[in-house]
Structure formats: structure tokens, C-alpha cells
Amino acid sequence: MADVFLNGLSPIVFILLVVTAGLTSLFTASFGAGGGVMLLGVMAQILPPQLIIPLHGVVQLGSNAGRSAMSWRHIDWPLIGTFLPGAIIGALIGQFVLVALEPSVMYLSIAVFILFLCWGPKLPKLVLGKFGTVLAGAITTFLTLFVGATGPLVAAFIKQVFVDRFRTVATFATAMSLQHVLKIVVFEQVGFPITPWLPLLLCMVISGAIGTWIGLKVLRKVSDHHFNRIFNIILTLLAGRLFIQAFYLM
């Protein structure tokens, strides 16, 4: 029974993944972004490569859906309604178009774009309007099938739209929830076996929900000004990590 529950993992590794899910969810709920990339990094050290992105997607769905539910009053539904069609387009292209994407080029492009969104001039209203939001949904959903954690890119885009920290966190969580649902559907279509990993995933999702609940309490104590500054710093550090990954792969 224990072997079925652990699915070949040692008890220590199982507990490590569950605790990490909670801590990274707490981090994202408190500071807006970063937890998903941290969790991906830990999972990449432990799990086989073919398991990382689909399992990470399920855990992040639970984490983001929980954060979205706990902060639903602050969700910007018009933006979500515009983001979703683009996300569906991106998922369809990712499923049916077989391309060999050069990881180093992809990481560099994402990193540069994140830095521009954080520290460059504010994007014009045309880019932040409906067309730009649809395009952001399509591109980030397509990329997440190959990269795994495009949260910083989505966060950097949403940061350009909102100043209020609660609206930023809630809308970002909802957009990522939709993106992870589409990712899971794509991996189900190609036959990835999620069922054997359900015990681990369930424990990680519960741990993530607890972390989110604590993180949102921390968020209430942070002003919009300090939140935006911390948000920019975190995204910049994540962009730096992408630069390092890109040069390592060259």
C-alpha cells in the first residue's frame, strides 16, 4: 500500500515535495510571483524529465485555483474573458504543431521581455487592450507546454495593467489556473498517466492551499507601493535565472 501511495518515491522525497508546494504557494500569494518557478526547480532535481511539466501543471492548478477562490472579489473578469480565447488558441497550436524550439533562445527571449515589462516604459493602451491580452494568452500558453513555468511572463504582463496588489494577485492566479487546465488537457490527450501520481498531487495541492491562505494574510500587510517594488525585484531575479539557464544550454 505504501509503495502505491508513494509511487516509487522515498518518504523523505515525498514529504519534501509536499512541504515545498506549501512554501512556494505562500511565496506567490505574498509577493505575486516566483513560487511556480521555485517549485519547478525543486521538482526538476527529483523527478524524471518527462514527469516534471505535467505534474507541475497539476500542482500549480491547485495552488492558483485556491488563490483565485480566496481572492475572487478582486478578479478582473473582463481581462480573464479576453485572455481565455488566446490561451485556447495557444494550447491548440502547441498540441498540433510539432516544432523543435531551441530552449536557450526561448529562455533569453522570455527574460528580455520580462525585464522590459518591469523596468521599461509602460506599454501603450493598444498592447494592453483586448488584442494584446489575447496575444499574451496565446503565446504564454503555447510556451508553457515546453517551458513549464511561464508565470513570470504572465505576471509581468498583468503588472502593466494593474496597480492594486490584490487585483494583480487575484487576476494573475485566475489566468494561470486557466492556462494550467489547458496544459493538463493537452498532456491527457497525448496519453500522460496522471492517475498513479494522484496521492502526491493531492497532498501537494492541500499543502499549497494552506500556503496560499497564509500568504494572502501576509499580502494584506504590504502596501501597494512596497508590493510593486518587491514584485519587480522578484521578476528581475527570475529573469536573471532564465539568462543563466540560456547560457548554460548554449
mmCIF file of C-alpha atoms in Angstrom, residues 63-236:
data_model
loop_
_atom_site.group_PDB
_atom_site.id
_atom_site.type_symbol
_atom_site.label_atom_id
_atom_site.label_comp_id
_atom_site.label_asym_id
_atom_site.label_seq_id
_atom_site.Cartn_x
_atom_site.Cartn_y
_atom_site.Cartn_z
ATOM 1 C CA SER A 63 -2.332 26.396 -5.996
ATOM 2 C CA ASN A 64 -3.593 29.064 -8.404
ATOM 3 C CA ALA A 65 -7.215 27.918 -8.242
ATOM 4 C CA GLY A 66 -7.069 28.121 -4.445
ATOM 5 C CA ARG A 67 -5.574 31.615 -4.578
ATOM 6 C CA SER A 68 -8.186 32.651 -7.135
ATOM 7 C CA ALA A 69 -11.031 31.315 -4.976
ATOM 8 C CA MET A 70 -9.732 33.008 -1.835
ATOM 9 C CA SER A 71 -9.435 36.382 -3.594
ATOM 10 C CA TRP A 72 -12.322 36.126 -6.083
ATOM 11 C CA ARG A 73 -13.710 39.577 -5.242
ATOM 12 C CA HIS A 74 -10.609 41.180 -6.763
ATOM 13 C CA ILE A 75 -10.533 39.258 -10.088
ATOM 14 C CA ASP A 76 -10.749 41.398 -13.224
ATOM 15 C CA TRP A 77 -13.186 39.238 -15.205
ATOM 16 C CA PRO A 78 -13.101 41.298 -18.441
ATOM 17 C CA LEU A 79 -9.351 40.673 -18.704
ATOM 18 C CA ILE A 80 -9.825 36.964 -17.979
ATOM 19 C CA GLY A 81 -12.558 36.769 -20.619
ATOM 20 C CA THR A 82 -10.121 38.215 -23.156
ATOM 21 C CA PHE A 83 -7.147 36.114 -22.005
ATOM 22 C CA LEU A 84 -9.005 32.783 -22.293
ATOM 23 C CA PRO A 85 -9.589 32.687 -26.097
ATOM 24 C CA GLY A 86 -5.910 33.400 -26.676
ATOM 25 C CA ALA A 87 -4.936 30.684 -24.209
ATOM 26 C CA ILE A 88 -7.130 28.150 -26.040
ATOM 27 C CA ILE A 89 -5.502 29.100 -29.348
ATOM 28 C CA GLY A 90 -2.036 28.695 -27.824
ATOM 29 C CA ALA A 91 -2.912 25.256 -26.421
ATOM 30 C CA LEU A 92 -4.287 24.061 -29.761
ATOM 31 C CA ILE A 93 -1.187 25.211 -31.625
ATOM 32 C CA GLY A 94 1.057 23.615 -29.022
ATOM 33 C CA GLN A 95 -0.793 20.305 -29.340
ATOM 34 C CA PHE A 96 -0.944 20.048 -33.112
ATOM 35 C CA VAL A 97 2.152 21.884 -34.316
ATOM 36 C CA LEU A 98 5.275 19.816 -33.808
ATOM 37 C CA VAL A 99 8.237 22.179 -33.526
ATOM 38 C CA ALA A 100 11.702 21.889 -32.085
ATOM 39 C CA LEU A 101 12.081 25.027 -30.002
ATOM 40 C CA GLU A 102 15.635 25.987 -29.087
ATOM 41 C CA PRO A 103 15.488 26.254 -25.264
ATOM 42 C CA SER A 104 18.285 28.829 -24.966
ATOM 43 C CA VAL A 105 16.622 31.214 -27.442
ATOM 44 C CA MET A 106 13.267 30.770 -25.692
ATOM 45 C CA TYR A 107 14.712 31.477 -22.242
ATOM 46 C CA LEU A 108 16.592 34.555 -23.464
ATOM 47 C CA SER A 109 13.515 35.950 -25.209
ATOM 48 C CA ILE A 110 11.324 35.490 -22.132
ATOM 49 C CA ALA A 111 13.960 37.019 -19.828
ATOM 50 C CA VAL A 112 14.417 40.126 -22.015
ATOM 51 C CA PHE A 113 10.658 40.604 -22.279
ATOM 52 C CA ILE A 114 10.180 40.299 -18.524
ATOM 53 C CA LEU A 115 12.884 42.907 -17.868
ATOM 54 C CA PHE A 116 11.316 45.252 -20.412
ATOM 55 C CA LEU A 117 7.880 44.899 -18.811
ATOM 56 C CA CYS A 118 9.309 45.518 -15.333
ATOM 57 C CA TRP A 119 11.704 48.385 -15.978
ATOM 58 C CA GLY A 120 10.900 49.729 -19.458
ATOM 59 C CA PRO A 121 8.239 52.288 -20.383
ATOM 60 C CA LYS A 122 4.622 51.379 -19.765
ATOM 61 C CA LEU A 123 3.112 49.558 -22.727
ATOM 62 C CA PRO A 124 0.676 51.577 -24.897
ATOM 63 C CA LYS A 125 -3.046 51.026 -24.390
ATOM 64 C CA LEU A 126 -3.286 49.169 -27.714
ATOM 65 C CA VAL A 127 -0.916 46.463 -26.450
ATOM 66 C CA LEU A 128 -2.651 46.277 -23.073
ATOM 67 C CA GLY A 129 -6.082 46.186 -24.739
ATOM 68 C CA LYS A 130 -8.077 43.211 -25.963
ATOM 69 C CA PHE A 131 -5.748 42.295 -28.828
ATOM 70 C CA GLY A 132 -2.662 42.395 -26.607
ATOM 71 C CA THR A 133 -4.360 40.308 -23.924
ATOM 72 C CA VAL A 134 -5.472 37.664 -26.443
ATOM 73 C CA LEU A 135 -1.929 37.558 -27.834
ATOM 74 C CA ALA A 136 -0.440 37.259 -24.336
ATOM 75 C CA GLY A 137 -2.800 34.352 -23.584
ATOM 76 C CA ALA A 138 -1.847 32.547 -26.811
ATOM 77 C CA ILE A 139 1.925 32.994 -26.542
ATOM 78 C CA THR A 140 2.280 32.164 -22.841
ATOM 79 C CA THR A 141 0.015 29.091 -23.055
ATOM 80 C CA PHE A 142 1.947 27.804 -26.061
ATOM 81 C CA LEU A 143 5.262 28.329 -24.261
ATOM 82 C CA THR A 144 4.110 26.705 -21.014
ATOM 83 C CA LEU A 145 3.761 23.342 -22.795
ATOM 84 C CA PHE A 146 7.510 23.385 -23.422
ATOM 85 C CA VAL A 147 8.985 25.559 -20.677
ATOM 86 C CA GLY A 148 6.701 24.608 -17.787
ATOM 87 C CA ALA A 149 6.611 27.819 -15.762
ATOM 88 C CA THR A 150 5.643 30.913 -17.751
ATOM 89 C CA GLY A 151 4.120 32.527 -14.678
ATOM 90 C CA PRO A 152 6.718 35.342 -14.560
ATOM 91 C CA LEU A 153 5.837 36.300 -18.140
ATOM 92 C CA VAL A 154 2.091 36.387 -17.412
ATOM 93 C CA ALA A 155 2.764 38.225 -14.144
ATOM 94 C CA ALA A 156 4.897 40.830 -15.900
ATOM 95 C CA PHE A 157 2.091 41.470 -18.396
ATOM 96 C CA ILE A 158 -0.643 41.736 -15.745
ATOM 97 C CA LYS A 159 1.606 44.004 -13.687
ATOM 98 C CA GLN A 160 1.433 46.509 -16.552
ATOM 99 C CA VAL A 161 -2.368 46.540 -16.329
ATOM 100 C CA PHE A 162 -2.986 46.876 -12.573
ATOM 101 C CA VAL A 163 -1.518 48.826 -9.665
ATOM 102 C CA ASP A 164 -3.669 47.354 -6.884
ATOM 103 C CA ARG A 165 -1.846 44.367 -5.349
ATOM 104 C CA PHE A 166 -4.990 42.316 -4.655
ATOM 105 C CA ARG A 167 -6.293 42.720 -8.204
ATOM 106 C CA THR A 168 -2.859 41.778 -9.557
ATOM 107 C CA VAL A 169 -2.593 38.602 -7.452
ATOM 108 C CA ALA A 170 -6.216 37.501 -7.987
ATOM 109 C CA THR A 171 -6.278 38.089 -11.751
ATOM 110 C CA PHE A 172 -2.859 36.501 -12.208
ATOM 111 C CA ALA A 173 -3.969 33.410 -10.257
ATOM 112 C CA THR A 174 -7.122 33.054 -12.376
ATOM 113 C CA ALA A 175 -5.235 33.436 -15.664
ATOM 114 C CA MET A 176 -2.691 30.822 -14.582
ATOM 115 C CA SER A 177 -5.470 28.462 -13.449
ATOM 116 C CA LEU A 178 -6.991 28.547 -16.924
ATOM 117 C CA GLN A 179 -3.584 28.057 -18.501
ATOM 118 C CA HIS A 180 -2.809 25.023 -16.344
ATOM 119 C CA VAL A 181 -6.215 23.464 -17.112
ATOM 120 C CA LEU A 182 -5.422 23.699 -20.818
ATOM 121 C CA LYS A 183 -1.927 22.296 -20.237
ATOM 122 C CA ILE A 184 -3.340 19.289 -18.383
ATOM 123 C CA VAL A 185 -5.883 18.667 -21.165
ATOM 124 C CA VAL A 186 -3.075 18.655 -23.746
ATOM 125 C CA PHE A 187 -0.974 16.180 -21.750
ATOM 126 C CA GLU A 188 -4.032 13.976 -21.201
ATOM 127 C CA GLN A 189 -4.591 13.953 -24.965
ATOM 128 C CA VAL A 190 -1.060 12.686 -25.589
ATOM 129 C CA GLY A 191 -1.541 9.928 -23.035
ATOM 130 C CA PHE A 192 0.390 11.088 -19.959
ATOM 131 C CA PRO A 193 -0.589 8.860 -16.970
ATOM 132 C CA ILE A 194 -1.554 11.226 -14.136
ATOM 133 C CA THR A 195 -3.586 8.692 -12.076
ATOM 134 C CA PRO A 196 -0.599 6.947 -10.381
ATOM 135 C CA TRP A 197 0.601 10.316 -9.107
ATOM 136 C CA LEU A 198 -2.710 11.431 -7.588
ATOM 137 C CA PRO A 199 -1.732 10.770 -3.930
ATOM 138 C CA LEU A 200 1.338 13.002 -4.249
ATOM 139 C CA LEU A 201 -0.556 15.628 -6.242
ATOM 140 C CA LEU A 202 -3.428 15.733 -3.742
ATOM 141 C CA CYS A 203 -1.060 16.229 -0.804
ATOM 142 C CA MET A 204 0.844 18.951 -2.677
ATOM 143 C CA VAL A 205 -2.391 20.749 -3.604
ATOM 144 C CA ILE A 206 -3.590 20.699 0.032
ATOM 145 C CA SER A 207 -0.211 21.973 1.197
ATOM 146 C CA GLY A 208 -0.381 24.682 -1.477
ATOM 147 C CA ALA A 209 -3.833 25.774 -0.291
ATOM 148 C CA ILE A 210 -2.532 26.177 3.261
ATOM 149 C CA GLY A 211 0.443 28.172 1.983
ATOM 150 C CA THR A 212 -1.869 30.386 -0.074
ATOM 151 C CA TRP A 213 -4.105 31.111 2.908
ATOM 152 C CA ILE A 214 -1.105 32.218 4.983
ATOM 153 C CA GLY A 215 0.384 34.163 2.068
ATOM 154 C CA LEU A 216 -2.775 36.208 1.488
ATOM 155 C CA LYS A 217 -2.685 37.261 5.132
ATOM 156 C CA VAL A 218 0.878 38.487 4.589
ATOM 157 C CA LEU A 219 -0.272 40.348 1.445
ATOM 158 C CA ARG A 220 -2.797 42.362 3.482
ATOM 159 C CA LYS A 221 0.080 43.845 5.482
ATOM 160 C CA VAL A 222 2.026 45.000 2.411
ATOM 161 C CA SER A 223 1.249 48.364 0.770
ATOM 162 C CA ASP A 224 0.721 48.637 -2.994
ATOM 163 C CA HIS A 225 3.951 50.636 -3.297
ATOM 164 C CA HIS A 226 6.080 48.052 -1.498
ATOM 165 C CA PHE A 227 4.293 45.190 -3.261
ATOM 166 C CA ASN A 228 5.102 46.608 -6.700
ATOM 167 C CA ARG A 229 8.739 47.123 -5.757
ATOM 168 C CA ILE A 230 9.082 43.584 -4.374
ATOM 169 C CA PHE A 231 7.185 42.235 -7.395
ATOM 170 C CA ASN A 232 9.633 43.906 -9.800
ATOM 171 C CA ILE A 233 12.659 42.632 -7.880
ATOM 172 C CA ILE A 234 11.353 39.056 -7.840
ATOM 173 C CA LEU A 235 10.575 39.106 -11.554
ATOM 174 C CA THR A 236 14.022 40.539 -12.274
#
